[in-house]
mmCIF file of C-alpha atoms in Angstrom:
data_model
loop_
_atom_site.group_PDB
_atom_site.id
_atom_site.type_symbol
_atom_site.label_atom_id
_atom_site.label_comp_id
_atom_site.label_asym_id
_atom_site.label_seq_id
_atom_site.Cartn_x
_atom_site.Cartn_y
_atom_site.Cartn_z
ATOM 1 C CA UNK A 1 -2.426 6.136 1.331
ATOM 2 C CA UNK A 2 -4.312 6.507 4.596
ATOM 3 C CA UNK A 3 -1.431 7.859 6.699
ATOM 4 C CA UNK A 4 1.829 8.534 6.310
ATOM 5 C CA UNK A 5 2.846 5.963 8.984
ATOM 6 C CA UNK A 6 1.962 2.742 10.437
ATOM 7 C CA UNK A 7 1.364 4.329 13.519
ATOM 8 C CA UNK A 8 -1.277 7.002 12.663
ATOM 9 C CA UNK A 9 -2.760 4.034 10.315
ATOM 10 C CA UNK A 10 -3.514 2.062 13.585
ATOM 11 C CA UNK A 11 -4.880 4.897 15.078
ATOM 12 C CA UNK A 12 -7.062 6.065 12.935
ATOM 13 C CA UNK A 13 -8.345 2.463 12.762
ATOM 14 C CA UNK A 14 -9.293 2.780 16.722
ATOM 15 C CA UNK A 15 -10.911 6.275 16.578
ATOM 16 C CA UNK A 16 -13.030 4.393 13.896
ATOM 17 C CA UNK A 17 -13.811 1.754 16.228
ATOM 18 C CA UNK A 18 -14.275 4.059 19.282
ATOM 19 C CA UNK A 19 -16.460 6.798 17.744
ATOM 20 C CA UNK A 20 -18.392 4.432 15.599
ATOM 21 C CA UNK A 21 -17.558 6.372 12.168
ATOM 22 C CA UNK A 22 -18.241 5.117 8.993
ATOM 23 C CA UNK A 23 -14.923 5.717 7.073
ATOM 24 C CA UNK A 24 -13.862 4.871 3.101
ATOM 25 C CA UNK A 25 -9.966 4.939 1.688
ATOM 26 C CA UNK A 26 -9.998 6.311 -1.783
ATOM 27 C CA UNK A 27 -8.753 3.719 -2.991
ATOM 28 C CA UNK A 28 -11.418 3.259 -5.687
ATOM 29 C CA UNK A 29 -10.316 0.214 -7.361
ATOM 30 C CA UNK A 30 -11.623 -2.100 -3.996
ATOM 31 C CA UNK A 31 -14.986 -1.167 -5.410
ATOM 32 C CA UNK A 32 -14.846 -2.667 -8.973
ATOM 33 C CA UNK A 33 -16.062 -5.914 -10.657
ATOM 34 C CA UNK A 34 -12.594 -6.458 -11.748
ATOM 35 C CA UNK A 35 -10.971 -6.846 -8.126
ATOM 36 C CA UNK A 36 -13.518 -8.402 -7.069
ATOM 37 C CA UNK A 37 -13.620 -11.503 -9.830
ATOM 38 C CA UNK A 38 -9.734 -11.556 -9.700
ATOM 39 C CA UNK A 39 -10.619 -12.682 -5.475
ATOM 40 C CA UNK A 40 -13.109 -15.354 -6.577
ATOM 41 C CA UNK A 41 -10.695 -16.649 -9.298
ATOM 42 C CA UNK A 42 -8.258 -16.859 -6.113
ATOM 43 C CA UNK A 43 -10.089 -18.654 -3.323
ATOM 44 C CA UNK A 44 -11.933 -20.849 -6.192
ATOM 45 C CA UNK A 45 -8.064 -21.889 -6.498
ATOM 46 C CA UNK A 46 -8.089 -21.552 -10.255
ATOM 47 C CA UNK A 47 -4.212 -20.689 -10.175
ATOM 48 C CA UNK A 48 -3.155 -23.056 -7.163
ATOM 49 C CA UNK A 49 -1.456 -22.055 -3.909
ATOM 50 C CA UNK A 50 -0.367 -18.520 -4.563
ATOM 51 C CA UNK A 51 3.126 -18.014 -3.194
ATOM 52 C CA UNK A 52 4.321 -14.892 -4.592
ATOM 53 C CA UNK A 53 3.032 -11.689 -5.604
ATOM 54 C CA UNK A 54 4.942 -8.942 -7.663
ATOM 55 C CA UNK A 55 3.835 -5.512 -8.250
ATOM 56 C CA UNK A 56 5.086 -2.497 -9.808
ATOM 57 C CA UNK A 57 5.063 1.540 -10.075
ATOM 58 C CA UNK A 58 7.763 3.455 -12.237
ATOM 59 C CA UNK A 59 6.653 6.774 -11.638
ATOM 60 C CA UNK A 60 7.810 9.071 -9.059
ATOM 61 C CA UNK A 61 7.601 12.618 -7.276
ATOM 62 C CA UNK A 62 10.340 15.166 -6.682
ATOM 63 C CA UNK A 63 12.866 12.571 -8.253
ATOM 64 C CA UNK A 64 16.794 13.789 -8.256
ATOM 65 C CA UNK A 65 16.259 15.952 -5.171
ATOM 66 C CA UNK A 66 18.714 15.261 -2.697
ATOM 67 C CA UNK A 67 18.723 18.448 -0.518
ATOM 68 C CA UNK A 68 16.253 20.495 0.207
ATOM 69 C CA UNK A 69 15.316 23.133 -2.418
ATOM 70 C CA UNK A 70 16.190 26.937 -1.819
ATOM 71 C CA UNK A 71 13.643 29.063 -0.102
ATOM 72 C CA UNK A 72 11.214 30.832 -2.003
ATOM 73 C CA UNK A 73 8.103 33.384 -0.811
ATOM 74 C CA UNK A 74 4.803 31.262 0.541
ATOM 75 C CA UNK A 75 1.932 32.117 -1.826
ATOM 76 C CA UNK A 76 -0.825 34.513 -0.210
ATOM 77 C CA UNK A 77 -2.747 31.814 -0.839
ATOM 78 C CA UNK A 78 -1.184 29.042 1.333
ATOM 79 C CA UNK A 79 -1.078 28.645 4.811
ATOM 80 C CA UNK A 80 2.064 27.240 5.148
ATOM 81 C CA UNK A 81 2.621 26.166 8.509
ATOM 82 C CA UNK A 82 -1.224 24.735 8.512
ATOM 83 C CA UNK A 83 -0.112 22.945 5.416
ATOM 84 C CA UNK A 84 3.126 21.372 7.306
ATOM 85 C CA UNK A 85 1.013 19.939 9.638
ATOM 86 C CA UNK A 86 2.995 17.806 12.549
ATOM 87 C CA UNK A 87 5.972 17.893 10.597
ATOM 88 C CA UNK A 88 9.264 19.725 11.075
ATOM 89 C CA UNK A 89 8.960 23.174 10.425
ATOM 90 C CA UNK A 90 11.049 23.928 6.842
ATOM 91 C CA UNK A 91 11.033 26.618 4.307
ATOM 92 C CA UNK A 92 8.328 26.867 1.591
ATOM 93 C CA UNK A 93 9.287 25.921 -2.324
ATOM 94 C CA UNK A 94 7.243 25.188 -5.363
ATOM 95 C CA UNK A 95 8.924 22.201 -5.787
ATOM 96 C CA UNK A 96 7.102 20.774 -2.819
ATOM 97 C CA UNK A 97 3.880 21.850 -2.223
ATOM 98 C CA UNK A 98 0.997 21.167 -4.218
ATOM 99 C CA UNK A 99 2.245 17.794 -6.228
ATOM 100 C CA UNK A 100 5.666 17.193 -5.185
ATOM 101 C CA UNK A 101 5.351 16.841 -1.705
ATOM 102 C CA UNK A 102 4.759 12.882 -1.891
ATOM 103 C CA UNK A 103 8.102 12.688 -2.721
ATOM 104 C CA UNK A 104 9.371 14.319 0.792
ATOM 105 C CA UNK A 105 10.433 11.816 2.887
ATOM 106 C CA UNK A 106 8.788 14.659 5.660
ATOM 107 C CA UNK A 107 5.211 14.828 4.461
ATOM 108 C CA UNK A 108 5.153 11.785 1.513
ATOM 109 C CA UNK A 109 5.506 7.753 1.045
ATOM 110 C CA UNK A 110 6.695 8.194 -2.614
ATOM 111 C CA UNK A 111 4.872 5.608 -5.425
ATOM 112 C CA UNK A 112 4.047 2.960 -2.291
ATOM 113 C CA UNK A 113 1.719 5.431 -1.252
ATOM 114 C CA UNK A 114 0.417 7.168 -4.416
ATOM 115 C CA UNK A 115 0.040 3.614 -6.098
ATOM 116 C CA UNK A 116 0.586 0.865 -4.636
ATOM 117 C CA UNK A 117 -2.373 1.188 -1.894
ATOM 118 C CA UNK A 118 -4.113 0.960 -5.525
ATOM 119 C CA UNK A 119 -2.379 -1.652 -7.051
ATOM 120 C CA UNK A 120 -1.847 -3.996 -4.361
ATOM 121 C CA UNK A 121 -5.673 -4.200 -3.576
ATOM 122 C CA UNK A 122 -6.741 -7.435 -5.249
ATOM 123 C CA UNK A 123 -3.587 -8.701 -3.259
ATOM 124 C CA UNK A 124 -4.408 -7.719 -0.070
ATOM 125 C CA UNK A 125 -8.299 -8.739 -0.149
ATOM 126 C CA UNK A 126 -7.957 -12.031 -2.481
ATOM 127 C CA UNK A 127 -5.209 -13.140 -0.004
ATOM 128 C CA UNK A 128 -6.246 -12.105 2.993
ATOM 129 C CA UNK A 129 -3.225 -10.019 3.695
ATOM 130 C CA UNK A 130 -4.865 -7.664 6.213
ATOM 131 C CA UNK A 131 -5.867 -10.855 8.241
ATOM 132 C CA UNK A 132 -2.822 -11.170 9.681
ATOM 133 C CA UNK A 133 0.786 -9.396 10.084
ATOM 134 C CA UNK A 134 3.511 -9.772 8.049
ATOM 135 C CA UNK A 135 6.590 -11.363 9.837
ATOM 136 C CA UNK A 136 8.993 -9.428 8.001
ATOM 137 C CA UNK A 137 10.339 -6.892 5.485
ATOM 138 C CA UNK A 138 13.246 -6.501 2.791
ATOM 139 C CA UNK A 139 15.037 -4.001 1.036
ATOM 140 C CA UNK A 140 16.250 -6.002 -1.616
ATOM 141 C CA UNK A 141 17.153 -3.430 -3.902
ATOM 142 C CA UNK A 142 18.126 0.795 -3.605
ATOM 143 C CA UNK A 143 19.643 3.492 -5.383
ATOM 144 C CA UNK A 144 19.121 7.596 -4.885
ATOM 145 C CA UNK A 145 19.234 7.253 -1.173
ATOM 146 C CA UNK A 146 19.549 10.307 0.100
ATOM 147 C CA UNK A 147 18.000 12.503 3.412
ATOM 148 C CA UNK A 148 15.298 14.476 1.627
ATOM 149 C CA UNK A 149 13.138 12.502 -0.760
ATOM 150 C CA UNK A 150 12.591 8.628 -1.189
ATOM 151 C CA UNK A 151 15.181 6.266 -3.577
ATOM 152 C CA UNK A 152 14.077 4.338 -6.244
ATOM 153 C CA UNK A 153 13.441 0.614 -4.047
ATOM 154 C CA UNK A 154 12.483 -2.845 -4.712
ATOM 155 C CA UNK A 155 11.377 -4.620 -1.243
ATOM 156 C CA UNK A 156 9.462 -7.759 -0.032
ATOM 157 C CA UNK A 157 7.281 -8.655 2.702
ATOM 158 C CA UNK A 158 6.987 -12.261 4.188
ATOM 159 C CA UNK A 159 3.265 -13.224 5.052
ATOM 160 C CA UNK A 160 2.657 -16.349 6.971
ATOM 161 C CA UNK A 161 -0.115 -18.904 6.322
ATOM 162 C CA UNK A 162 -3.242 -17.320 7.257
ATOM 163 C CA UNK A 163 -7.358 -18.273 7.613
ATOM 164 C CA UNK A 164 -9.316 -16.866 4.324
ATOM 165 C CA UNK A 165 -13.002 -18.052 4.748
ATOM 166 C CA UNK A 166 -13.816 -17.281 1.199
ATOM 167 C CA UNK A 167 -10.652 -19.807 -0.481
ATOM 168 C CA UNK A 168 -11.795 -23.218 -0.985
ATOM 169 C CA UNK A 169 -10.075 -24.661 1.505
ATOM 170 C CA UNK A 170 -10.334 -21.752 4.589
ATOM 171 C CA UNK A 171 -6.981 -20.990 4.439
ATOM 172 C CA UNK A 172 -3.995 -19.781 2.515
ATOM 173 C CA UNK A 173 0.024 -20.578 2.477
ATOM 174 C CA UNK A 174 2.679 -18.555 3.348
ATOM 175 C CA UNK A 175 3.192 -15.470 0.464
ATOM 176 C CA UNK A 176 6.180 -13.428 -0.131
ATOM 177 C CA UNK A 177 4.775 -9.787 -1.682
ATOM 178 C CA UNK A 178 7.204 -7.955 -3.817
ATOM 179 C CA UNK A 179 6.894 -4.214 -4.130
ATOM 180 C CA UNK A 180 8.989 -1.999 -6.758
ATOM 181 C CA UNK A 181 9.442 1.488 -7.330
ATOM 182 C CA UNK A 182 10.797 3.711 -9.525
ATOM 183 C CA UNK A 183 13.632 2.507 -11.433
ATOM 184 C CA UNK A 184 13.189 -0.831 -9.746
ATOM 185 C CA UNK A 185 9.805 -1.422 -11.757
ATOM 186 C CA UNK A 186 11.738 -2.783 -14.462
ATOM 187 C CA UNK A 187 13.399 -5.047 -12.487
ATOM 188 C CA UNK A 188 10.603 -7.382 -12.313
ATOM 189 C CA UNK A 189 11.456 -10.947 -13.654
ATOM 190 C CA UNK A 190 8.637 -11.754 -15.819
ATOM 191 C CA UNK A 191 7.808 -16.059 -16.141
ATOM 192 C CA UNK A 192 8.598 -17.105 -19.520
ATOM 193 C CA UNK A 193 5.111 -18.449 -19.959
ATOM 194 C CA UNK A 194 3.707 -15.123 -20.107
ATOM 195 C CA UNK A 195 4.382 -13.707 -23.573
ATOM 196 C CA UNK A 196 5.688 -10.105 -24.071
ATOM 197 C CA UNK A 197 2.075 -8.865 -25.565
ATOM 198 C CA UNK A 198 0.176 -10.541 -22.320
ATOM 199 C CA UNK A 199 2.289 -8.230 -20.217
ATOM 200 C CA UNK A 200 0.799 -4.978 -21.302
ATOM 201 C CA UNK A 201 -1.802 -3.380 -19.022
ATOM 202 C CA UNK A 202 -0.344 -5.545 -16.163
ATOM 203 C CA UNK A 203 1.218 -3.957 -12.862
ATOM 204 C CA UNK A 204 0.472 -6.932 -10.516
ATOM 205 C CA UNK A 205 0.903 -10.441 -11.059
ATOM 206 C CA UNK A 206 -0.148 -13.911 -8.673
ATOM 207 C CA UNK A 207 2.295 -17.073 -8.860
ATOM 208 C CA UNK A 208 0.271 -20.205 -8.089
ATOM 209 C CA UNK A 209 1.097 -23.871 -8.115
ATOM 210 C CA UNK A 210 -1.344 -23.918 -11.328
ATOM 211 C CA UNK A 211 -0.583 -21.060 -13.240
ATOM 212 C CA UNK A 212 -0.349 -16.771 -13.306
ATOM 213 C CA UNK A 213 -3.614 -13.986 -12.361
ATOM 214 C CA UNK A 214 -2.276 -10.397 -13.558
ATOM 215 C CA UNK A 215 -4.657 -7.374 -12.919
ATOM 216 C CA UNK A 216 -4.062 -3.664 -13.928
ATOM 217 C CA UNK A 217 -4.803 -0.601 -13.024
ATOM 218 C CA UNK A 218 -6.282 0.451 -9.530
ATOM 219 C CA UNK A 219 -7.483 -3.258 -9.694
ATOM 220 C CA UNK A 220 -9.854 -2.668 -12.320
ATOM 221 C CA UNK A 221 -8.853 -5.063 -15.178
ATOM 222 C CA UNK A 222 -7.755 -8.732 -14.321
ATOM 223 C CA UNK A 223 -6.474 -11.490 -16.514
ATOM 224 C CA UNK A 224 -5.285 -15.147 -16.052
ATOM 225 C CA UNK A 225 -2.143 -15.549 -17.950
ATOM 226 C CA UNK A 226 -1.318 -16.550 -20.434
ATOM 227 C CA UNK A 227 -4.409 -14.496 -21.997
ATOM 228 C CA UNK A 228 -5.361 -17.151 -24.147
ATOM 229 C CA UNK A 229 -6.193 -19.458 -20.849
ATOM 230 C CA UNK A 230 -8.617 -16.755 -19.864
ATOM 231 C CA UNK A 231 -10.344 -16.862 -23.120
ATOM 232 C CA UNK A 232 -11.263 -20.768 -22.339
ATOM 233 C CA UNK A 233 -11.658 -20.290 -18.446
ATOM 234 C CA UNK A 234 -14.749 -19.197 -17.500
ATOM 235 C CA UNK A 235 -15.778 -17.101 -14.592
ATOM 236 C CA UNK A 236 -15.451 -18.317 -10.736
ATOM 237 C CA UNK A 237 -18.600 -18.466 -8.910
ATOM 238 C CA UNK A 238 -19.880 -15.314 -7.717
ATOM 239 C CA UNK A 239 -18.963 -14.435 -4.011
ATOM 240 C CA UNK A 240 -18.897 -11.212 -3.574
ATOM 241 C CA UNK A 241 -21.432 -8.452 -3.998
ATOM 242 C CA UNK A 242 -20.867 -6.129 -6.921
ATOM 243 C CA UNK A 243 -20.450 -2.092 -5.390
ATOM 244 C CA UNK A 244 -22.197 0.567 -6.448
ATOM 245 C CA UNK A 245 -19.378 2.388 -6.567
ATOM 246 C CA UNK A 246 -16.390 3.543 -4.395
ATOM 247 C CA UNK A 247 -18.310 7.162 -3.014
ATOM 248 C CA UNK A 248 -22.118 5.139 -3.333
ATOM 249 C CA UNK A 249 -20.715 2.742 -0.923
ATOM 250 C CA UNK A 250 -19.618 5.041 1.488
ATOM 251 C CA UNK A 251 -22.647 7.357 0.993
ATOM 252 C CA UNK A 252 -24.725 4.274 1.859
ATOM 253 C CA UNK A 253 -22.286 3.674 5.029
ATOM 254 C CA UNK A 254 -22.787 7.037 5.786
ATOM 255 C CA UNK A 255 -26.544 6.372 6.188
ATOM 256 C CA UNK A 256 -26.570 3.580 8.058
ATOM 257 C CA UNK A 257 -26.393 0.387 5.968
ATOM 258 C CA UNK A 258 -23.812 -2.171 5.725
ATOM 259 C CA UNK A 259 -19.764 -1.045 6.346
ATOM 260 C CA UNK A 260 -18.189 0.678 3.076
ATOM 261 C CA UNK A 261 -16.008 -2.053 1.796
ATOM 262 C CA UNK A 262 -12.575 -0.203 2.107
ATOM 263 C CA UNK A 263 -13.369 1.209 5.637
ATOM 264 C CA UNK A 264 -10.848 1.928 8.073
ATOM 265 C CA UNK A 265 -11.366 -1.725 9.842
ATOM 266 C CA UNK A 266 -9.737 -2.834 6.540
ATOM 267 C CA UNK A 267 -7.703 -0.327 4.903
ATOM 268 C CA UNK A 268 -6.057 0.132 8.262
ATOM 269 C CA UNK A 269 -4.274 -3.197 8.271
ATOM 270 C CA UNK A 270 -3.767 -2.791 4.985
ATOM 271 C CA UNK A 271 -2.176 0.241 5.243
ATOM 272 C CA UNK A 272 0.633 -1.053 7.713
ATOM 273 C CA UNK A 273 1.806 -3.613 5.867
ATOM 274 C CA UNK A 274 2.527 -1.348 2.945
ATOM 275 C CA UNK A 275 3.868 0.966 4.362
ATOM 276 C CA UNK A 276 6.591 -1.358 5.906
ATOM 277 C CA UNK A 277 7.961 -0.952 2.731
ATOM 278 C CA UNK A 278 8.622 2.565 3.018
ATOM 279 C CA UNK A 279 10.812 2.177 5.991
ATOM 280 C CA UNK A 280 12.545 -0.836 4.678
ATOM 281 C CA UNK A 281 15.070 0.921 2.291
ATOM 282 C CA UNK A 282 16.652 2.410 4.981
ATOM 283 C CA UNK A 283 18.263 -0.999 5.825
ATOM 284 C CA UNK A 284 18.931 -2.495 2.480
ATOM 285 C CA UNK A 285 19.393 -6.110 2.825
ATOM 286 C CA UNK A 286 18.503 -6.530 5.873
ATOM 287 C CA UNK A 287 15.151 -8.745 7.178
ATOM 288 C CA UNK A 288 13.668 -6.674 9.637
ATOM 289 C CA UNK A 289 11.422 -8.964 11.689
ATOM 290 C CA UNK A 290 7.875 -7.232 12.185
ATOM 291 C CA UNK A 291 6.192 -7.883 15.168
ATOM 292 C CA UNK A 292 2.027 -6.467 14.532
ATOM 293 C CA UNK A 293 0.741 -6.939 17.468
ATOM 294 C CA UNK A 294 2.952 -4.745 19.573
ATOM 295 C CA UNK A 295 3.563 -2.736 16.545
ATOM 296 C CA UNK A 296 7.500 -2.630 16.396
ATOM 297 C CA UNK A 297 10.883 -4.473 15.108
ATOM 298 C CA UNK A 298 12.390 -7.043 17.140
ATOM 299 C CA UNK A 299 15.699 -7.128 15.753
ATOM 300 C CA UNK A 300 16.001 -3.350 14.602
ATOM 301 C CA UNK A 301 15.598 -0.988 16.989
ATOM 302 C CA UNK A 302 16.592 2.512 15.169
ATOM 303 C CA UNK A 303 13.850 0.906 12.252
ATOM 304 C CA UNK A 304 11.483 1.636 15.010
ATOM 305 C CA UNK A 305 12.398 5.385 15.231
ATOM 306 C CA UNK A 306 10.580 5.443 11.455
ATOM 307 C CA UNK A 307 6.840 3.635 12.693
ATOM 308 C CA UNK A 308 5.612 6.714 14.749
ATOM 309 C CA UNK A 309 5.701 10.345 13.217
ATOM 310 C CA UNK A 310 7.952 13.300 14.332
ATOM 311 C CA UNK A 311 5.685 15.374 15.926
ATOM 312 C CA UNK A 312 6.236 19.323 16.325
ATOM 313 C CA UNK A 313 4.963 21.117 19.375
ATOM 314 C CA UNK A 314 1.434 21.799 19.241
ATOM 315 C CA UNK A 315 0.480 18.561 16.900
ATOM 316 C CA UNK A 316 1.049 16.100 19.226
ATOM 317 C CA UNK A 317 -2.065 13.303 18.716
ATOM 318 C CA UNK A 318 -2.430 10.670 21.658
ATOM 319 C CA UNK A 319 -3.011 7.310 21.528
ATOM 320 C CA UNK A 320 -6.663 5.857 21.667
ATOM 321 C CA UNK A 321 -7.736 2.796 23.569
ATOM 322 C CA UNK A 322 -10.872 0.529 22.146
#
């Protein structure tokens, strides 16, 4: 996603602030018509109260790798201890570096990262998410633990009730978001009332008081479910503008018109939360209580050693104050 840990996420969110930057995540599906009607179907409260939110990724990076691989010769063409970055210094293989990497618990978040800062997008703006903190996180779920490359994980993330000035009603209940990877994916639970052919396309789905939203994608297909209630539903009133596109937005940021709509004031926040859930596995079962504002566990305190970076001599970044 943005970073690699909550730490650098908040920073990077500061230097934004402090230099007066106009920043974009690529994460493209915030910019499309899809996300964007599956928020106005939210807070026009055509599914109810939304209390939980599941969402999925079976694919993975460097899966089955439990040590690190044997050494091989760094490529003429690769600066390897530039490519490291702040990182511990290790020995070059192919099986890293250029896909695999994400994998690495030393340089990657696994599918939370490569996905889910996709996937969980229509979450985190129809709900609000980034308005707040969460107040905890859950492993509820691991297997392939190991010290070199992520497990396949299921987790979930407690969100109190929150303000949302675009829902009907300003505000929001407390949510539970559910995150799995990997093998996990297919853990997922599916509600009877959504039949098996509704399910395809689907990697996200909303549980309100009145009924199911799935989207798809990066956040670029949305559906209420059953399908056959979004056939006879039609659309919520229009709220939000429609982009121009994920790099026109930016371009137009760039040039001194209104704030890209992913920039790092947003996907900053959003950021953290996720990538709670890459820290979580390392204390399956356990609810590590999050506290935001001071950036930390309460109840947890070698969790804590995982929300700043290692950094090597000579990469060292310092902390900014806005």
């Amino acid at each position: 996603p943005l970073t690699q840990s909550v730490w650098e996420a908040r920073l990077l969110a500061k230097a934004a602030k402090k230099y007066n930057v106009a920043t974009q995540m690529g994460n493209q599906g915030y910019s499309s018509k899809a996300t964007r009607i599956a928020c106005e179907y939210i807070w026009n409260g055509e599914i109810g109260d939304i209390t939980e939110v599941h969402a999925w990724n079976g694919g993975g990076f460097s899966r089955g790798i439990t040590e690190w691989p044997p050494a091989e010769p760094v490529p003429d063409t690769l600066r390897w201890d530039l490519w490291q970055g702040h990182a511990r210094e290790r020995t070059y293989s192919s099986k890293i570096h250029p896909i695999h990497w994400r994998g690495f618990l030393d340089y990657g978040t696994m599918m939370i990262g490569d996905w889910g800062i996709h996937i969980c997008g229509p979450a985190n703006w129809g709900l609000g998410l980034g308005e707040t903190h969460p107040i905890s996180v859950e492993c509820i779920a691991v297997e392939g633990a190991n010290p070199v490359t992520y497990p396949n994980y299921a987790c979930k993330l407690q969100f109190p009730a929150r303000q949302v000035k675009n829902a009907k009603t300003g505000k929001m209940p407390p949510v539970t978001v559910y995150w799995y990877e990997g093998s996990m994916a297919g853990k997922y639970e599916w509600p009877e009332a959504i039949p098996q052919d509704d399910r395809k396309g689907i990697n996200e789905v909303f549980v309100g008081t009145k009924g199911y939203l799935g989207t798809g994608g990066r956040g670029e297909s949305y559906s209420l479910l059953p399908r056959s209630r979004q056939e006879n539903t039609p659309l919520p009133p229009e709220v939000l503008e429609r982009s121009p596109g994920h790099f026109r937005d930016w371009i137009r940021a760039c040039k001194g018109g209104q704030p890209a709509c992913s920039n790092f004031s947003i996907a900053g926040p959003y950021t953290e939360w996720m990538l709670l859930g890459a820290i979580s596995w390392r204390f399956p079962n356990e609810v590590l209580k999050w506290d935001g504002e001071n950036m930390r566990f309460t109840n947890n305190e070698k969790a804590n050693e995982f929300v700043k970076p290692y950094f090597r001599k000579g990469w060292t970044l310092e902390d900014i104050n806005v």
